[in-house]
Amino acid sequence: MSDISAASTSGKAINPGDRARLDPIFMQDMLDIQAQVQQSQPPQGGNLAAMFHKEQVADALQGCAMLIAGWNQNRIDEAGTKRAVRALRALELPKLAERIEHLVKIDEA
């Protein structure tokens, strides 16, 4: 829970003009990442693998929600980034984790 409370002020500030211009790109990335996470399957069978997978999916989606909330406040949420990346790597989705990591630089392109 400390990640969530820390999220209220942590992260990289985004200029409101840049945010408005980049909003479609950011939101499309978030929607795509969330959809892929929800479609992912445990790498192996069994109840333990399914339970672990379900927890990691929930963490990844929560991290994305934190990123969206931060975005709406003109920032890239650091705690949300870390949470999503950690969960995506645990789900063996490194390309999605890299996409999240690159969001910090979305206004630098």
PDB file of C-alpha atoms in Angstrom:
ATOM      1  CA  MET A   1       0.000   0.000   0.000  1.00  0.00           C
ATOM      2  CA  SER A   2       2.884   2.404   0.514  1.00  0.00           C
ATOM      3  CA  ASP A   3       3.404   2.419  -3.266  1.00  0.00           C
ATOM      4  CA  ILE A   4      -0.066   3.842  -3.764  1.00  0.00           C
ATOM      5  CA  SER A   5       0.283   6.668  -1.227  1.00  0.00           C
ATOM      6  CA  ALA A   6       3.748   7.530  -2.532  1.00  0.00           C
ATOM      7  CA  ALA A   7       2.306   7.756  -6.022  1.00  0.00           C
ATOM      8  CA  SER A   8       0.438  10.960  -5.237  1.00  0.00           C
ATOM      9  CA  THR A   9       3.561  13.090  -5.545  1.00  0.00           C
ATOM     10  CA  SER A  10       6.230  10.962  -7.224  1.00  0.00           C
ATOM     11  CA  GLY A  11       7.160  10.929 -10.858  1.00  0.00           C
ATOM     12  CA  LYS A  12       8.213  13.061 -13.781  1.00  0.00           C
ATOM     13  CA  ALA A  13       6.207  16.209 -14.486  1.00  0.00           C
ATOM     14  CA  ILE A  14       4.727  16.547 -17.965  1.00  0.00           C
ATOM     15  CA  ASN A  15       3.941  19.917 -19.505  1.00  0.00           C
ATOM     16  CA  PRO A  16       0.139  20.215 -19.863  1.00  0.00           C
ATOM     17  CA  GLY A  17       0.552  21.109 -23.555  1.00  0.00           C
ATOM     18  CA  ASP A  18       2.672  18.017 -24.157  1.00  0.00           C
ATOM     19  CA  ARG A  19       0.190  15.924 -22.226  1.00  0.00           C
ATOM     20  CA  ALA A  20      -2.701  17.116 -24.374  1.00  0.00           C
ATOM     21  CA  ARG A  21      -0.727  16.457 -27.562  1.00  0.00           C
ATOM     22  CA  LEU A  22       0.523  13.039 -26.437  1.00  0.00           C
ATOM     23  CA  ASP A  23      -2.685  11.868 -24.743  1.00  0.00           C
ATOM     24  CA  PRO A  24      -3.848   9.647 -27.660  1.00  0.00           C
ATOM     25  CA  ILE A  25      -0.453   7.916 -27.833  1.00  0.00           C
ATOM     26  CA  PHE A  26      -0.213   7.398 -24.077  1.00  0.00           C
ATOM     27  CA  MET A  27      -3.762   6.110 -23.745  1.00  0.00           C
ATOM     28  CA  GLN A  28      -3.429   3.762 -26.741  1.00  0.00           C
ATOM     29  CA  ASP A  29      -0.275   2.315 -25.190  1.00  0.00           C
ATOM     30  CA  MET A  30      -2.036   1.849 -21.858  1.00  0.00           C
ATOM     31  CA  LEU A  31      -5.073   0.195 -23.448  1.00  0.00           C
ATOM     32  CA  ASP A  32      -2.890  -2.121 -25.528  1.00  0.00           C
ATOM     33  CA  ILE A  33      -0.718  -3.108 -22.574  1.00  0.00           C
ATOM     34  CA  GLN A  34      -3.749  -3.747 -20.377  1.00  0.00           C
ATOM     35  CA  ALA A  35      -5.401  -5.874 -23.069  1.00  0.00           C
ATOM     36  CA  GLN A  36      -2.272  -7.980 -23.564  1.00  0.00           C
ATOM     37  CA  VAL A  37      -1.882  -8.480 -19.820  1.00  0.00           C
ATOM     38  CA  GLN A  38      -5.495  -9.603 -19.491  1.00  0.00           C
ATOM     39  CA  GLN A  39      -5.038 -12.087 -22.347  1.00  0.00           C
ATOM     40  CA  SER A  40      -1.856 -13.586 -20.904  1.00  0.00           C
ATOM     41  CA  GLN A  41      -1.862 -17.123 -19.546  1.00  0.00           C
ATOM     42  CA  PRO A  42       0.193 -18.778 -16.808  1.00  0.00           C
ATOM     43  CA  PRO A  43       3.378 -20.296 -18.272  1.00  0.00           C
ATOM     44  CA  GLN A  44       2.555 -23.636 -16.673  1.00  0.00           C
ATOM     45  CA  GLY A  45      -0.473 -25.459 -15.330  1.00  0.00           C
ATOM     46  CA  GLY A  46      -1.524 -25.852 -11.758  1.00  0.00           C
ATOM     47  CA  ASN A  47      -3.275 -23.888  -9.060  1.00  0.00           C
ATOM     48  CA  LEU A  48      -0.131 -22.243  -7.704  1.00  0.00           C
ATOM     49  CA  ALA A  49       0.910 -20.974 -11.138  1.00  0.00           C
ATOM     50  CA  ALA A  50      -2.624 -19.704 -11.762  1.00  0.00           C
ATOM     51  CA  MET A  51      -2.709 -17.904  -8.414  1.00  0.00           C
ATOM     52  CA  PHE A  52       0.695 -16.291  -8.994  1.00  0.00           C
ATOM     53  CA  HIS A  53      -0.362 -15.284 -12.496  1.00  0.00           C
ATOM     54  CA  LYS A  54      -3.589 -13.733 -11.235  1.00  0.00           C
ATOM     55  CA  GLU A  55      -1.687 -11.681  -8.622  1.00  0.00           C
ATOM     56  CA  GLN A  56       0.831 -10.454 -11.183  1.00  0.00           C
ATOM     57  CA  VAL A  57      -1.930  -9.513 -13.629  1.00  0.00           C
ATOM     58  CA  ALA A  58      -3.644  -7.526 -10.868  1.00  0.00           C
ATOM     59  CA  ASP A  59      -0.367  -5.755 -10.020  1.00  0.00           C
ATOM     60  CA  ALA A  60       0.303  -4.916 -13.668  1.00  0.00           C
ATOM     61  CA  LEU A  61      -3.203  -3.516 -14.105  1.00  0.00           C
ATOM     62  CA  GLN A  62      -2.934  -1.545 -10.855  1.00  0.00           C
ATOM     63  CA  GLY A  63       0.379  -0.101 -12.045  1.00  0.00           C
ATOM     64  CA  CYS A  64      -1.280   0.930 -15.314  1.00  0.00           C
ATOM     65  CA  ALA A  65      -4.136   2.530 -13.369  1.00  0.00           C
ATOM     66  CA  MET A  66      -1.605   4.480 -11.312  1.00  0.00           C
ATOM     67  CA  LEU A  67       0.107   5.604 -14.514  1.00  0.00           C
ATOM     68  CA  ILE A  68      -3.199   6.792 -15.979  1.00  0.00           C
ATOM     69  CA  ALA A  69      -4.092   8.641 -12.769  1.00  0.00           C
ATOM     70  CA  GLY A  70      -0.683  10.324 -12.767  1.00  0.00           C
ATOM     71  CA  TRP A  71      -1.018  11.176 -16.457  1.00  0.00           C
ATOM     72  CA  ASN A  72      -4.293  12.912 -15.685  1.00  0.00           C
ATOM     73  CA  GLN A  73      -2.314  15.022 -13.182  1.00  0.00           C
ATOM     74  CA  ASN A  74       0.385  15.853 -15.782  1.00  0.00           C
ATOM     75  CA  ARG A  75       3.046  13.413 -14.598  1.00  0.00           C
ATOM     76  CA  ILE A  76       4.478   9.971 -15.227  1.00  0.00           C
ATOM     77  CA  ASP A  77       3.892   8.162 -11.948  1.00  0.00           C
ATOM     78  CA  GLU A  78       7.114   6.607 -10.664  1.00  0.00           C
ATOM     79  CA  ALA A  79       5.464   4.115  -8.300  1.00  0.00           C
ATOM     80  CA  GLY A  80       3.026   3.022 -11.016  1.00  0.00           C
ATOM     81  CA  THR A  81       5.890   2.591 -13.458  1.00  0.00           C
ATOM     82  CA  LYS A  82       7.838   0.425 -11.029  1.00  0.00           C
ATOM     83  CA  ARG A  83       4.807  -1.648 -10.086  1.00  0.00           C
ATOM     84  CA  ALA A  84       3.773  -2.298 -13.676  1.00  0.00           C
ATOM     85  CA  VAL A  85       7.309  -3.097 -14.851  1.00  0.00           C
ATOM     86  CA  ARG A  86       7.930  -5.502 -11.964  1.00  0.00           C
ATOM     87  CA  ALA A  87       4.654  -7.323 -12.622  1.00  0.00           C
ATOM     88  CA  LEU A  88       5.172  -7.464 -16.384  1.00  0.00           C
ATOM     89  CA  ARG A  89       8.627  -8.961 -15.947  1.00  0.00           C
ATOM     90  CA  ALA A  90       7.179 -11.534 -13.504  1.00  0.00           C
ATOM     91  CA  LEU A  91       4.573 -12.372 -16.159  1.00  0.00           C
ATOM     92  CA  GLU A  92       7.435 -12.896 -18.633  1.00  0.00           C
ATOM     93  CA  LEU A  93       6.293  -9.962 -20.783  1.00  0.00           C
ATOM     94  CA  PRO A  94       9.581  -8.055 -21.121  1.00  0.00           C
ATOM     95  CA  LYS A  95       8.552  -6.132 -24.261  1.00  0.00           C
ATOM     96  CA  LEU A  96       5.552  -4.695 -22.435  1.00  0.00           C
ATOM     97  CA  ALA A  97       7.780  -3.810 -19.472  1.00  0.00           C
ATOM     98  CA  GLU A  98      10.094  -1.946 -21.848  1.00  0.00           C
ATOM     99  CA  ARG A  99       7.140  -0.022 -23.290  1.00  0.00           C
ATOM    100  CA  ILE A 100       6.217   1.126 -19.791  1.00  0.00           C
ATOM    101  CA  GLU A 101       9.819   2.117 -19.076  1.00  0.00           C
ATOM    102  CA  HIS A 102       9.926   4.176 -22.276  1.00  0.00           C
ATOM    103  CA  LEU A 103       6.837   6.165 -21.265  1.00  0.00           C
ATOM    104  CA  VAL A 104       9.049   8.260 -19.013  1.00  0.00           C
ATOM    105  CA  LYS A 105      10.567   9.715 -22.192  1.00  0.00           C
ATOM    106  CA  ILE A 106       7.266  10.206 -24.062  1.00  0.00           C
ATOM    107  CA  ASP A 107       7.650  13.998 -24.044  1.00  0.00           C
ATOM    108  CA  GLU A 108      11.257  13.897 -25.237  1.00  0.00           C
ATOM    109  CA  ALA A 109      10.571  12.660 -28.766  1.00  0.00           C
TER     110      ALA A 109
END
